Amino acid sequence: MLINCVAYQEGKKLSDIPVADISDYLEKPETFVWVALRDPDASELAEAKLEFNLHELAVEDAARGHQRPKIEEYGDSLFAVIQTVELVEGEAELHVGEVDVFVGPNYVLSSRRNTTQGFLGVRARAEREPHLLAQGSAFVLYALMDAVVDRYFPVADKLEAELETIESNIFTQGAQRANIKRLYELKARVLTLRHAVMPLMEAVGRLYGGRVPALCLNTEDYFRDIHDHLVRIATTLDTIRDTISTAIQVNLSMVAIDESEVNKRLAAWAAIFAVFTAFAGVWGMNFKFMPELEWKWGYPMAVACMVVVCLYMHRRFKKSGWL
Amino acid sequence: MLINCVAYQEGKKLSDIPVADISDYLEKPETFVWVALRDPDASELAEAKLEFNLHELAVEDAARGHQRPKIEEYGDSLFAVIQTVELVEGEAELHVGEVDVFVGPNYVLSSRRNTTQGFLGVRARAEREPHLLAQGSAFVLYALMDAVVDRYFPVADKLEAELETIESNIFTQGAQRANIKRLYELKARVLTLRHAVMPLMEAVGRLYGGRVPALCLNTEDYFRDIHDHLVRIATTLDTIRDTISTAIQVNLSMVAIDESEVNKRLAAWAAIFAVFTAFAGVWGMNFKFMPELEWKWGYPMAVACMVVVCLYMHRRFKKSGWL
Amino acid sequence: MLINCVAYQEGKKLSDIPVADISDYLEKPETFVWVALRDPDASELAEAKLEFNLHELAVEDAARGHQRPKIEEYGDSLFAVIQTVELVEGEAELHVGEVDVFVGPNYVLSSRRNTTQGFLGVRARAEREPHLLAQGSAFVLYALMDAVVDRYFPVADKLEAELETIESNIFTQGAQRANIKRLYELKARVLTLRHAVMPLMEAVGRLYGGRVPALCLNTEDYFRDIHDHLVRIATTLDTIRDTISTAIQVNLSMVAIDESEVNKRLAAWAAIFAVFTAFAGVWGMNFKFMPELEWKWGYPMAVACMVVVCLYMHRRFKKSGWL
Amino acid sequence: MLINCVAYQEGKKLSDIPVADISDYLEKPETFVWVALRDPDASELAEAKLEFNLHELAVEDAARGHQRPKIEEYGDSLFAVIQTVELVEGEAELHVGEVDVFVGPNYVLSSRRNTTQGFLGVRARAEREPHLLAQGSAFVLYALMDAVVDRYFPVADKLEAELETIESNIFTQGAQRANIKRLYELKARVLTLRHAVMPLMEAVGRLYGGRVPALCLNTEDYFRDIHDHLVRIATTLDTIRDTISTAIQVNLSMVAIDESEVNKRLAAWAAIFAVFTAFAGVWGMNFKFMPELEWKWGYPMAVACMVVVCLYMHRRFKKSGWL
Amino acid sequence: MLINCVAYQEGKKLSDIPVADISDYLEKPETFVWVALRDPDASELAEAKLEFNLHELAVEDAARGHQRPKIEEYGDSLFAVIQTVELVEGEAELHVGEVDVFVGPNYVLSSRRNTTQGFLGVRARAEREPHLLAQGSAFVLYALMDAVVDRYFPVADKLEAELETIESNIFTQGAQRANIKRLYELKARVLTLRHAVMPLMEAVGRLYGGRVPALCLNTEDYFRDIHDHLVRIATTLDTIRDTISTAIQVNLSMVAIDESEVNKRLAAWAAIFAVFTAFAGVWGMNFKFMPELEWKWGYPMAVACMVVVCLYMHRRFKKSGWL
């Protein structure tokens, strides 16, 4: 579905233009065309391919979707794949979408899939600041990327918050089953976000500093800024990952410690009752000559004796921490 | 076994030719020979060696088989070893075959072993599009590789699906023995696919970008595309591997948690019966003067008392989650 | 909040100057302006941006805070983000603050946030030694960094001491629950300090040796010294991390070993009482013809017999280490 | 001990020569001397040092033995240390020997220690193919290395077979003690082979491709072939290592699962007997008025009742998988 | 404390000289001064700094001590920090000392701290071989390093021997508590030695091969030799570390296996006694009509019956390996 198709000159909007005229505008000097598609079908991509003269392999990737994030050079143009990552209320898994951006010297074609995130805000901001837009297509690429990457932060924060919630329960008895499940699910979500962040970070890292595509020569500082954001998210994710794996170990230790305490208690009570029962067993024997059985106060004495011994044992176990 | 031996000129098929004439055709300008062998025996390889003037070490590797994936330069020609990986219905292990490709400026010799995958489709498609075939032998190498790599995807998907099945059982009580076994077997299969993917990825990564063999200068974008596919599969495999190792830990935790719950239940029931038995033991003692034994309602009262105490304990254990 | 705004000439203090005059002083030859802010608000940063002609992205970072440590080149100036890490009495978590330093050929602007650490000492020392200050703005950057990094050492030492305390308890029975908790919290603190140290180490590593920003050409040895300090701290932290993860494993082993010993004791006592009770059960049977029941010394003999058997078992268990 | 000392010209054997004449032959053009020592003593090495003018440090290494595999350049000559690894029938540990090779432009001196592997076959094959031997000393180095590396394969295969044997037992109940022991010993053997393979792989990797010692310029393809073999073995070893560590985890899980099943059975039987004993205890009480005790069929009914309850419990436990 | 201060010319000792004259000797051509300090105080270092014109930062490091091993270039001179590691009889921890070496074109100043190792032997050997000493200050640095590194070997051997002792106990029942403690302590010692070895290895690796400090141009082979020694020790340490972490896992498995066997035994004996007690309980019931109680041989038959059943169970448990 076509969302926008606009021509700009020196940073200012000329007009909305029909897709079929794109190739004409591209030939005009100082003119710049910015097209946005959403869940495009094969015919739309085919038309765009013709108008912009896009590389076959890049169009194939955009048509198929489910690419990993990457930035590829085709001659003097770039093809960028970026993943959007969204939290969906009430769902455990993160929602992953995709934005494909074709960037040439005087055009930008973005195509997004499976995502509710729109980029109208990006275009509006860019149109409000013609001096920035006048920097050309690489700046638009930066602006789109920045919009996507900025939306990674709340996701990462959410994951961090989830980890903190789990951590606050990790030393709680009886919460281990829930903890381990949440840790496992959290790890899966961290991996999902990582898969969006890491390859993009690596790719953006090649847009500044060393040998840089000609397109991006004026915008190196901006891409370094995005790279820096991605490194921050990556660091956060690595910390979460590292902490999850420690937390899983700790959780196992807590299970073992809890169990060992239950075992001790079990052992203590078993001992107490075993003693009690042993006494009762003795006085339940049928020997003829058991003088204490004949005593008037034999029974209360016996019970008292059993209770005293058991209380004594109870106290000793209590002291040694078994009960 | 010889499957095909065809000469092409400017991307178009000239004719099937006998193996013995290959060296003659190789001397003609603009001509290109494409030979396909299957499970070749020593004599076929020896003949091919002579006709194409192949390097001894490469031919030795092709003869022996069981090589790791690699792409080696011998002068101006390339020797590529690619592994095919197939799912076999009803077998736990993946089936690994091998395709050896000798690529010279004007020839391609492919030899496959232990694999049911044929490449007739590749040849048919190439013959239908002479402008692609006209790009020469590196394009054929690309087409063969692409065919093999495309068949890795369903295998990787299958492994991912298997992992998801296991994950859906991981928090199920009593499934741990089966889970651990399936995780272990899955890991072995992941390793098998990884061994096909990783070395090839590394090798293909040297066919574009930096210093590239002369043969591949026009087809860099295509090899980058294959590299990109391999990176995607490798990422998937790494995620599976990472998840498997977490799942094994989680599975162990679940065993421990389940056991600790069984232990608590055991402890609770043991306590209840120990109390019951202790009471019975007391009233089973043979003291002469035990007034309650003489009471008319002594027995029902005793049993009632025992039951009440046990029910009370049962309820407390229930509350504290032990039962 | 503005703390200082001073102009220097040839290493000597000229005078405190108003912020609005900075741009005038920057035009004078051999003059150098050093400004210190604390928790600056937007307007202060905006004014500083104008006077020093700072880069928009750097100012944005400084305004937002919560950056990771980094050193970025903007043209011929540097923007450094350093994290301060402080121990707070009575709190488990480390307190992380931030110092942002803008360094140009003839100015230094430092802005600190969320930290009680001041840098008056750095300025005082620098003013006492004009020959050092005369080396220019990179030396001031060094001096600020050195002050921050020097304060990492007591934090690292504290973490090491905490680890040693835990280690001294690790083979103590019954301390495992506390140990695991302390290890977990210690790990979190180590990660916090690491996040301050590692990126800074990497960044400082680019201020000497290879291609160095023009500003830092005379102070390479000093930055190498800071790098060396950071490497030392990083090594300490890695050792702590490594040891923590071993300690967690060892702790789990100790839980298991303790539990297995408890189990053995439980088993031994259970066996002893089971035997005792079995004997009592036998003599509590109601068979008519049980000669020993009629004996005069039957009862004491029975009890003696039971005690002897149990003592014998007790001794055997003692010997084999179960009790 | 001197094994051979032969001079060659243009790939053909001239004659066996005395060690003392070596330096004379080395001065002749197109002549090549190949000496083989075995467990040489100090004087033999000293003589060789003089004749070949070897570097002091290299000779020291050869005299001491127990070096790690390496290839060092000394001026225009090479010093290679290779480890032989042999299976010894009936011994758990692998037998590690050492081959030191000094290679100059027109000589090869090999010295082997602690190994039963000889290299007469290598010499015989080389002498049969003068055109190969004519390629000079680097080819001899290749041939020696190739002989050693080829003997790594059966060792690696043996280790793989051992792993497969263990794997086939890993889900067998009661085999865990043996498994863990075998896994531990296998790991030690894998490490031994790895220590022979990895440093050699790294060293051989510098004999082709990039900057190569002058000696090896014509034999790069051959060293790449050895490198390829070593990579294959290294991959195998890494897979074994990885699998061992998973197997150890899995084994621990199996122990825990088995134990938890034993615990459940124990709990079930304990419950059944506790119920049985509780009933018996009730009817063993001495209350005067217990009507059922007076019934004619009281006893069989009681026993029947006890048995029925226990059978019912048995069946329920069976159903829920505890028995 | 000053130990030696000697001037050499062309490798031969001229005379012991007072520290104050050093700067004079340094100006003489072909002269070389070698000074050795031990636990120097501030004034000694200050004097040395003046005489040799040492860099402030290097002197600060030497004054403070507790540096990590490193080799730093200051202009045309080097500053090396090396750690000595010693076994102290009867102490668990390794003793770490420090040797700081300042090396200029015509001087060497060594300063050792906290170590009983002296370097008189190094000086004596150097003076005996003037042709080596004539190679200049880098050779002295090599000789000092070599002396320190040579003393790492017995320490590494000791750690290996300790590991072997532990390994021989690892499958012994009941040794797990001691094993885990020794493994933990061994790991700490391995880390200590590693911290001495790894940074030094990295630093020495930059004294040969690539871009080498001018001072070391003639002694590259010697430093490569030291590097090789350090790599050997590092490999040993990595193997020990790897083995320790496997051994900790194996030890935990052994605890679990032992415990599971104890559990089985416990279960078996509990079952046997439960059956015994159940029988006794039945015949201890007070039913009026229990014919077997009236039989003359009832009692022996009952006991026989109980014993037979228990023996039968014992045998079955024995067979199935539970007892």
mmCIF file with all atom_site columns, C-alpha atoms in Angstrom, chain D residues 55-57 60-61 64-68 70 72-74 176-177 180-181 184 187 191 195 241 245 248-249 251-252 255 259 262-263 265-266 273 276-277 279-280 283-286 292-296 298-300 302-303 306, chain E residues 142 167 170-171 173 221-222 224-225 228-229 231-232 235 239 242-243 246-247 249-250 252-254 256-261 263-264 266-267 270-271 274-275 277-279 281-292 322:
data_model
loop_
_atom_site.group_PDB
_atom_site.id
_atom_site.type_symbol
_atom_site.label_atom_id
_atom_site.label_alt_id
_atom_site.label_comp_id
_atom_site.label_asym_id
_atom_site.label_entity_id
_atom_site.label_seq_id
_atom_site.pdbx_PDB_ins_code
_atom_site.Cartn_x
_atom_site.Cartn_y
_atom_site.Cartn_z
_atom_site.occupancy
_atom_site.B_iso_or_equiv
_atom_site.pdbx_formal_charge
_atom_site.auth_seq_id
_atom_site.auth_comp_id
_atom_site.auth_asym_id
_atom_site.auth_atom_id
_atom_site.pdbx_PDB_model_num
ATOM 1   C CA . HIS D 1 55  ? 70.648  -21.390 16.263 1.00 0.00 ? 55  HIS D CA 1
ATOM 2   C CA . GLU D 1 56  ? 71.476  -21.908 19.915 1.00 0.00 ? 56  GLU D CA 1
ATOM 3   C CA . LEU D 1 57  ? 67.907  -21.373 21.203 1.00 0.00 ? 57  LEU D CA 1
ATOM 4   C CA . GLU D 1 60  ? 68.303  -25.884 23.371 1.00 0.00 ? 60  GLU D CA 1
ATOM 5   C CA . ASP D 1 61  ? 64.587  -26.501 22.746 1.00 0.00 ? 61  ASP D CA 1
ATOM 6   C CA . ARG D 1 64  ? 65.168  -30.241 26.413 1.00 0.00 ? 64  ARG D CA 1
ATOM 7   C CA . GLY D 1 65  ? 62.103  -31.595 24.644 1.00 0.00 ? 65  GLY D CA 1
ATOM 8   C CA . HIS D 1 66  ? 58.562  -31.140 25.976 1.00 0.00 ? 66  HIS D CA 1
ATOM 9   C CA . GLN D 1 67  ? 58.008  -28.138 23.780 1.00 0.00 ? 67  GLN D CA 1
ATOM 10  C CA . ARG D 1 68  ? 54.631  -27.074 22.506 1.00 0.00 ? 68  ARG D CA 1
ATOM 11  C CA . LYS D 1 70  ? 55.495  -24.381 16.929 1.00 0.00 ? 70  LYS D CA 1
ATOM 12  C CA . GLU D 1 72  ? 59.886  -20.567 14.309 1.00 0.00 ? 72  GLU D CA 1
ATOM 13  C CA . GLU D 1 73  ? 61.938  -18.677 11.771 1.00 0.00 ? 73  GLU D CA 1
ATOM 14  C CA . TYR D 1 74  ? 65.630  -18.245 12.491 1.00 0.00 ? 74  TYR D CA 1
ATOM 15  C CA . GLN D 1 176 ? 25.781  -42.667 35.505 1.00 0.00 ? 176 GLN D CA 1
ATOM 16  C CA . ARG D 1 177 ? 28.747  -43.369 37.718 1.00 0.00 ? 177 ARG D CA 1
ATOM 17  C CA . ILE D 1 180 ? 30.774  -39.559 34.344 1.00 0.00 ? 180 ILE D CA 1
ATOM 18  C CA . LYS D 1 181 ? 34.120  -41.256 34.860 1.00 0.00 ? 181 LYS D CA 1
ATOM 19  C CA . TYR D 1 184 ? 36.036  -37.112 32.481 1.00 0.00 ? 184 TYR D CA 1
ATOM 20  C CA . LYS D 1 187 ? 37.931  -34.994 28.137 1.00 0.00 ? 187 LYS D CA 1
ATOM 21  C CA . LEU D 1 191 ? 42.722  -31.948 25.661 1.00 0.00 ? 191 LEU D CA 1
ATOM 22  C CA . HIS D 1 195 ? 47.353  -29.403 22.601 1.00 0.00 ? 195 HIS D CA 1
ATOM 23  C CA . ARG D 1 241 ? 34.412  -31.173 23.867 1.00 0.00 ? 241 ARG D CA 1
ATOM 24  C CA . SER D 1 245 ? 30.165  -30.799 28.554 1.00 0.00 ? 245 SER D CA 1
ATOM 25  C CA . ILE D 1 248 ? 28.024  -34.116 31.832 1.00 0.00 ? 248 ILE D CA 1
ATOM 26  C CA . GLN D 1 249 ? 25.072  -31.818 32.407 1.00 0.00 ? 249 GLN D CA 1
ATOM 27  C CA . ASN D 1 251 ? 24.188  -37.059 33.103 1.00 0.00 ? 251 ASN D CA 1
ATOM 28  C CA . LEU D 1 252 ? 23.621  -34.948 36.193 1.00 0.00 ? 252 LEU D CA 1
ATOM 29  C CA . VAL D 1 255 ? 20.912  -38.731 38.180 1.00 0.00 ? 255 VAL D CA 1
ATOM 30  C CA . GLU D 1 259 ? 16.630  -40.076 42.153 1.00 0.00 ? 259 GLU D CA 1
ATOM 31  C CA . VAL D 1 262 ? 13.284  -43.474 43.462 1.00 0.00 ? 262 VAL D CA 1
ATOM 32  C CA . ASN D 1 263 ? 12.011  -40.881 45.909 1.00 0.00 ? 263 ASN D CA 1
ATOM 33  C CA . ARG D 1 265 ? 8.582   -44.915 44.824 1.00 0.00 ? 265 ARG D CA 1
ATOM 34  C CA . LEU D 1 266 ? 9.934   -44.674 48.302 1.00 0.00 ? 266 LEU D CA 1
ATOM 35  C CA . PHE D 1 273 ? 2.906   -49.395 54.770 1.00 0.00 ? 273 PHE D CA 1
ATOM 36  C CA . PHE D 1 276 ? -1.270  -50.679 56.920 1.00 0.00 ? 276 PHE D CA 1
ATOM 37  C CA . THR D 1 277 ? 0.539   -50.106 60.182 1.00 0.00 ? 277 THR D CA 1
ATOM 38  C CA . PHE D 1 279 ? -4.821  -49.839 60.894 1.00 0.00 ? 279 PHE D CA 1
ATOM 39  C CA . ALA D 1 280 ? -2.951  -52.530 62.803 1.00 0.00 ? 280 ALA D CA 1
ATOM 40  C CA . TRP D 1 283 ? -6.866  -52.624 66.386 1.00 0.00 ? 283 TRP D CA 1
ATOM 41  C CA . GLY D 1 284 ? -3.907  -53.174 68.655 1.00 0.00 ? 284 GLY D CA 1
ATOM 42  C CA . MET D 1 285 ? -5.203  -50.634 71.138 1.00 0.00 ? 285 MET D CA 1
ATOM 43  C CA . ASN D 1 286 ? -6.347  -51.954 74.484 1.00 0.00 ? 286 ASN D CA 1
ATOM 44  C CA . GLU D 1 292 ? -15.246 -55.415 66.160 1.00 0.00 ? 292 GLU D CA 1
ATOM 45  C CA . LEU D 1 293 ? -12.593 -57.208 68.183 1.00 0.00 ? 293 LEU D CA 1
ATOM 46  C CA . GLU D 1 294 ? -15.271 -59.531 69.483 1.00 0.00 ? 294 GLU D CA 1
ATOM 47  C CA . TRP D 1 295 ? -16.702 -60.420 66.076 1.00 0.00 ? 295 TRP D CA 1
ATOM 48  C CA . LYS D 1 296 ? -16.065 -63.880 64.824 1.00 0.00 ? 296 LYS D CA 1
ATOM 49  C CA . GLY D 1 298 ? -13.370 -59.544 62.776 1.00 0.00 ? 298 GLY D CA 1
ATOM 50  C CA . TYR D 1 299 ? -9.805  -60.600 62.145 1.00 0.00 ? 299 TYR D CA 1
ATOM 51  C CA . PRO D 1 300 ? -10.156 -61.707 58.529 1.00 0.00 ? 300 PRO D CA 1
ATOM 52  C CA . ALA D 1 302 ? -9.692  -56.427 59.337 1.00 0.00 ? 302 ALA D CA 1
ATOM 53  C CA . VAL D 1 303 ? -6.891  -58.002 57.325 1.00 0.00 ? 303 VAL D CA 1
ATOM 54  C CA . MET D 1 306 ? -6.159  -53.441 55.284 1.00 0.00 ? 306 MET D CA 1
ATOM 55  C CA . TYR E 1 142 ? 65.985  -10.607 28.641 1.00 0.00 ? 142 TYR E CA 1
ATOM 56  C CA . GLU E 1 167 ? 41.749  -36.062 40.302 1.00 0.00 ? 167 GLU E CA 1
ATOM 57  C CA . ILE E 1 170 ? 37.495  -37.436 42.511 1.00 0.00 ? 170 ILE E CA 1
ATOM 58  C CA . PHE E 1 171 ? 35.702  -40.742 42.153 1.00 0.00 ? 171 PHE E CA 1
ATOM 59  C CA . GLN E 1 173 ? 33.172  -41.794 47.892 1.00 0.00 ? 173 GLN E CA 1
ATOM 60  C CA . ASP E 1 221 ? 64.876  -14.170 19.035 1.00 0.00 ? 221 ASP E CA 1
ATOM 61  C CA . TYR E 1 222 ? 65.495  -14.104 22.770 1.00 0.00 ? 222 TYR E CA 1
ATOM 62  C CA . ARG E 1 224 ? 60.417  -14.828 21.259 1.00 0.00 ? 224 ARG E CA 1
ATOM 63  C CA . ASP E 1 225 ? 61.925  -17.578 23.375 1.00 0.00 ? 225 ASP E CA 1
ATOM 64  C CA . ASP E 1 228 ? 57.225  -19.198 23.916 1.00 0.00 ? 228 ASP E CA 1
ATOM 65  C CA . HIS E 1 229 ? 57.887  -20.154 27.547 1.00 0.00 ? 229 HIS E CA 1
ATOM 66  C CA . VAL E 1 231 ? 52.689  -19.466 26.123 1.00 0.00 ? 231 VAL E CA 1
ATOM 67  C CA . ARG E 1 232 ? 53.598  -22.911 27.425 1.00 0.00 ? 232 ARG E CA 1
ATOM 68  C CA . THR E 1 235 ? 48.512  -23.329 28.049 1.00 0.00 ? 235 THR E CA 1
ATOM 69  C CA . THR E 1 239 ? 44.197  -26.671 30.874 1.00 0.00 ? 239 THR E CA 1
ATOM 70  C CA . ASP E 1 242 ? 39.352  -25.976 32.235 1.00 0.00 ? 242 ASP E CA 1
ATOM 71  C CA . THR E 1 243 ? 39.886  -29.218 34.112 1.00 0.00 ? 243 THR E CA 1
ATOM 72  C CA . THR E 1 246 ? 34.927  -29.857 34.747 1.00 0.00 ? 246 THR E CA 1
ATOM 73  C CA . ALA E 1 247 ? 36.095  -31.425 37.995 1.00 0.00 ? 247 ALA E CA 1
ATOM 74  C CA . GLN E 1 249 ? 30.859  -30.359 37.851 1.00 0.00 ? 249 GLN E CA 1
ATOM 75  C CA . VAL E 1 250 ? 31.955  -33.965 38.090 1.00 0.00 ? 250 VAL E CA 1
ATOM 76  C CA . LEU E 1 252 ? 28.760  -32.353 42.070 1.00 0.00 ? 252 LEU E CA 1
ATOM 77  C CA . SER E 1 253 ? 27.620  -35.281 39.954 1.00 0.00 ? 253 SER E CA 1
ATOM 78  C CA . MET E 1 254 ? 29.440  -37.675 42.259 1.00 0.00 ? 254 MET E CA 1
ATOM 79  C CA . ALA E 1 256 ? 24.369  -36.576 43.550 1.00 0.00 ? 256 ALA E CA 1
ATOM 80  C CA . ILE E 1 257 ? 25.169  -40.141 42.515 1.00 0.00 ? 257 ILE E CA 1
ATOM 81  C CA . ASP E 1 258 ? 26.376  -41.071 46.000 1.00 0.00 ? 258 ASP E CA 1
ATOM 82  C CA . GLU E 1 259 ? 23.310  -39.509 47.513 1.00 0.00 ? 259 GLU E CA 1
ATOM 83  C CA . SER E 1 260 ? 21.031  -41.308 45.140 1.00 0.00 ? 260 SER E CA 1
ATOM 84  C CA . GLU E 1 261 ? 22.651  -44.568 46.175 1.00 0.00 ? 261 GLU E CA 1
ATOM 85  C CA . ASN E 1 263 ? 18.643  -42.946 49.123 1.00 0.00 ? 263 ASN E CA 1
ATOM 86  C CA . LYS E 1 264 ? 18.103  -46.285 47.482 1.00 0.00 ? 264 LYS E CA 1
ATOM 87  C CA . LEU E 1 266 ? 17.580  -46.099 52.794 1.00 0.00 ? 266 LEU E CA 1
ATOM 88  C CA . ALA E 1 267 ? 14.484  -46.934 50.800 1.00 0.00 ? 267 ALA E CA 1
ATOM 89  C CA . ALA E 1 270 ? 12.927  -48.839 55.225 1.00 0.00 ? 270 ALA E CA 1
ATOM 90  C CA . ALA E 1 271 ? 10.834  -51.180 53.100 1.00 0.00 ? 271 ALA E CA 1
ATOM 91  C CA . ALA E 1 274 ? 8.178   -51.609 57.294 1.00 0.00 ? 274 ALA E CA 1
ATOM 92  C CA . VAL E 1 275 ? 7.137   -55.081 56.170 1.00 0.00 ? 275 VAL E CA 1
ATOM 93  C CA . THR E 1 277 ? 6.704   -54.113 61.501 1.00 0.00 ? 277 THR E CA 1
ATOM 94  C CA . ALA E 1 278 ? 3.503   -54.527 59.524 1.00 0.00 ? 278 ALA E CA 1
ATOM 95  C CA . PHE E 1 279 ? 3.479   -58.262 60.220 1.00 0.00 ? 279 PHE E CA 1
ATOM 96  C CA . GLY E 1 281 ? 1.401   -55.127 63.936 1.00 0.00 ? 281 GLY E CA 1
ATOM 97  C CA . VAL E 1 282 ? -1.070  -57.606 62.486 1.00 0.00 ? 282 VAL E CA 1
ATOM 98  C CA . TRP E 1 283 ? -0.327  -60.219 65.111 1.00 0.00 ? 283 TRP E CA 1
ATOM 99  C CA . GLY E 1 284 ? -0.330  -57.542 67.773 1.00 0.00 ? 284 GLY E CA 1
ATOM 100 C CA . MET E 1 285 ? -4.010  -56.778 67.098 1.00 0.00 ? 285 MET E CA 1
ATOM 101 C CA . ASN E 1 286 ? -6.432  -57.663 69.826 1.00 0.00 ? 286 ASN E CA 1
ATOM 102 C CA . PHE E 1 287 ? -9.087  -59.531 67.861 1.00 0.00 ? 287 PHE E CA 1
ATOM 103 C CA . LYS E 1 288 ? -10.577 -62.306 69.864 1.00 0.00 ? 288 LYS E CA 1
ATOM 104 C CA . PHE E 1 289 ? -10.651 -64.829 67.125 1.00 0.00 ? 289 PHE E CA 1
ATOM 105 C CA . MET E 1 290 ? -7.229  -65.043 65.614 1.00 0.00 ? 290 MET E CA 1
ATOM 106 C CA . PRO E 1 291 ? -6.627  -68.770 65.356 1.00 0.00 ? 291 PRO E CA 1
ATOM 107 C CA . GLU E 1 292 ? -2.894  -68.624 64.640 1.00 0.00 ? 292 GLU E CA 1
ATOM 108 C CA . TRP E 1 322 ? 19.825  -51.049 45.753 1.00 0.00 ? 322 TRP E CA 1
#
